[in-house]
């Protein structure tokens, strides 16, 4: 059933207006999940490389400066085989050759895979790595002090402390003589990117079953964030003394970050099981800000882990992650324990949790990878009447998904408490998001430093991986910033989107279900939902097609709505920022910011619910009123930059950008915390005419709207009967496929 046809059933749109159908994200599978290049680019770059015998890596700019950087960085002026980080390079010199997969373990050869292919694969030289990284806009930077980075390189073959000191002094002097640009270049790394998922077996010897599962999921080409991060996180898996970096990964929404952190975690767990038969302990924790996202990560992980023996569990109410004396009375009422899993196989409810008598540090949950919201785990780690938290020494990998929000003041305390509970001195941590402010980097560095001091934790290199332009919107969507003047104007605008009454001009927006509508508060989401509830014709499913989802609903109801939307039973979800981050509905056609987002990062995440995995055709509509004018500049700027980068026609005019006011830092923080004051929850939203005190985005009573809807339904039904032949013709002209919901 085509939702759009039903919504516009009484409108005769010109056939030409239907031509956008094939470009809709929900109309088909994305051909290429990569945003900045293609597999063919890689092939041709490899070909070019083979023909090019005299590479010149010189960046543009001052030659002398370049020579100085070269001398300083590489002594003899040649590029190192800079595969991961300087430390990794150093260690790998001592490291043993990668072990071949044992015939007894899970890693038996896969059909068609020769022995030599399995362990070697073709390695790339510097030129090739640089070319591919550049094409795909992949940047890797070492975030440690430049002095440390360079000193480490210089120390490589020198153990004499005197000459070490001398070298360090020399390095400091030379760094001071370098321009900012050269200093930046000195931090840059050119690790070998992953150009094909087959290389996961050939070059990184990942578990055979895991490789099969990746292929079975239909993933053939790695996305940019996978190309850049997987070699860093898998690179040293086969060498015990190889050092893996901590990683800050910033990549566009919908670019496959989940897979990028799940693959290494699952593979390391397989490795651990192989080396420690019969042992299961929580070795990895993934923290995500919402239950919806937790459920989604668990589902994704379980699909990848089929047959590997790796258990992935969503943190649930009453679940025990550590054994302790007071657990005789498990706190069943602990607030906000998350399951959120939409999977039926949430069988990991820890039956063994009640087992007693094991050592204090034993983990009781029969799981390898625990996925949790911050509060759920903090509650489980809390010690009665005490500030301190239980520790989780078995955890060797911590992943913070949507890290910037997890380290934002809202969740910071809880997230840091979890991080501090992971007392393993060999803990590896990675941070993932589409947006990452510099304050997060600073916080990360200082926390790592204090862990190093207090726990004598191992110092790993801290790398930053950025895909594309940092903190920008995903490049493959169309933005529309619309001035609606008043609240009433927004409602009219949204109704117009739902029921277009005339043929639209070529550059005008059309938004077909399924889509998401974001409001600032729960009250407003509920109000908008009750206003639009009767807008969907009864014969199209009526009010069941539109749902409101927010954190005041029960977990079960939230999960039902998510499921209904994925199955195509629900066409429109009205929600708050609860669904702004991470959740992946593969083919949604668009996003409506009914209320403006309260920061440019929030805009990036909200609109990033469409245009996922490289899908074209997603639309992001943002309405603003006169109350929003002081706050809208950062969004307008973001849209402007995005369109400029894509070489698209500018939809935000320069005069508008110039005339919108700038926001002070304090006002920006205030907006982020409280939203636009005029419509904050405490202000009890009133209508434009300020008639009622009720938080409703309407001037009509529910009864009036129901009556009107019935009347409309009866009129349109009789019209439909009269127009049957022409509707059938329209449908045939548009060539639309049936809309059967979203891929799971
Ligand atoms: N290599 C790939 N090829 C095709 N599709 C992929 C690939 N990797 C991931 N995907 C799909 O892309 C979609 C988005 O992935 P994911 O949810 O991990 O994005 P994300 O980067 O975490 O986005 P967000 O920042 O919004 O959380 C998912 O449906 C996922 O299955």
Tab-separated table of C-alpha atoms in Angstrom, residues 99 314 438 549 590:
chain	number	residue	atom	x	y	z
A	99	UNK	CA	49.583	-16.581	13.886
A	314	UNK	CA	20.972	-5.763	26.910
A	438	UNK	CA	36.669	19.791	21.289
A	549	UNK	CA	6.839	8.127	21.196
A	590	UNK	CA	12.385	12.348	5.839
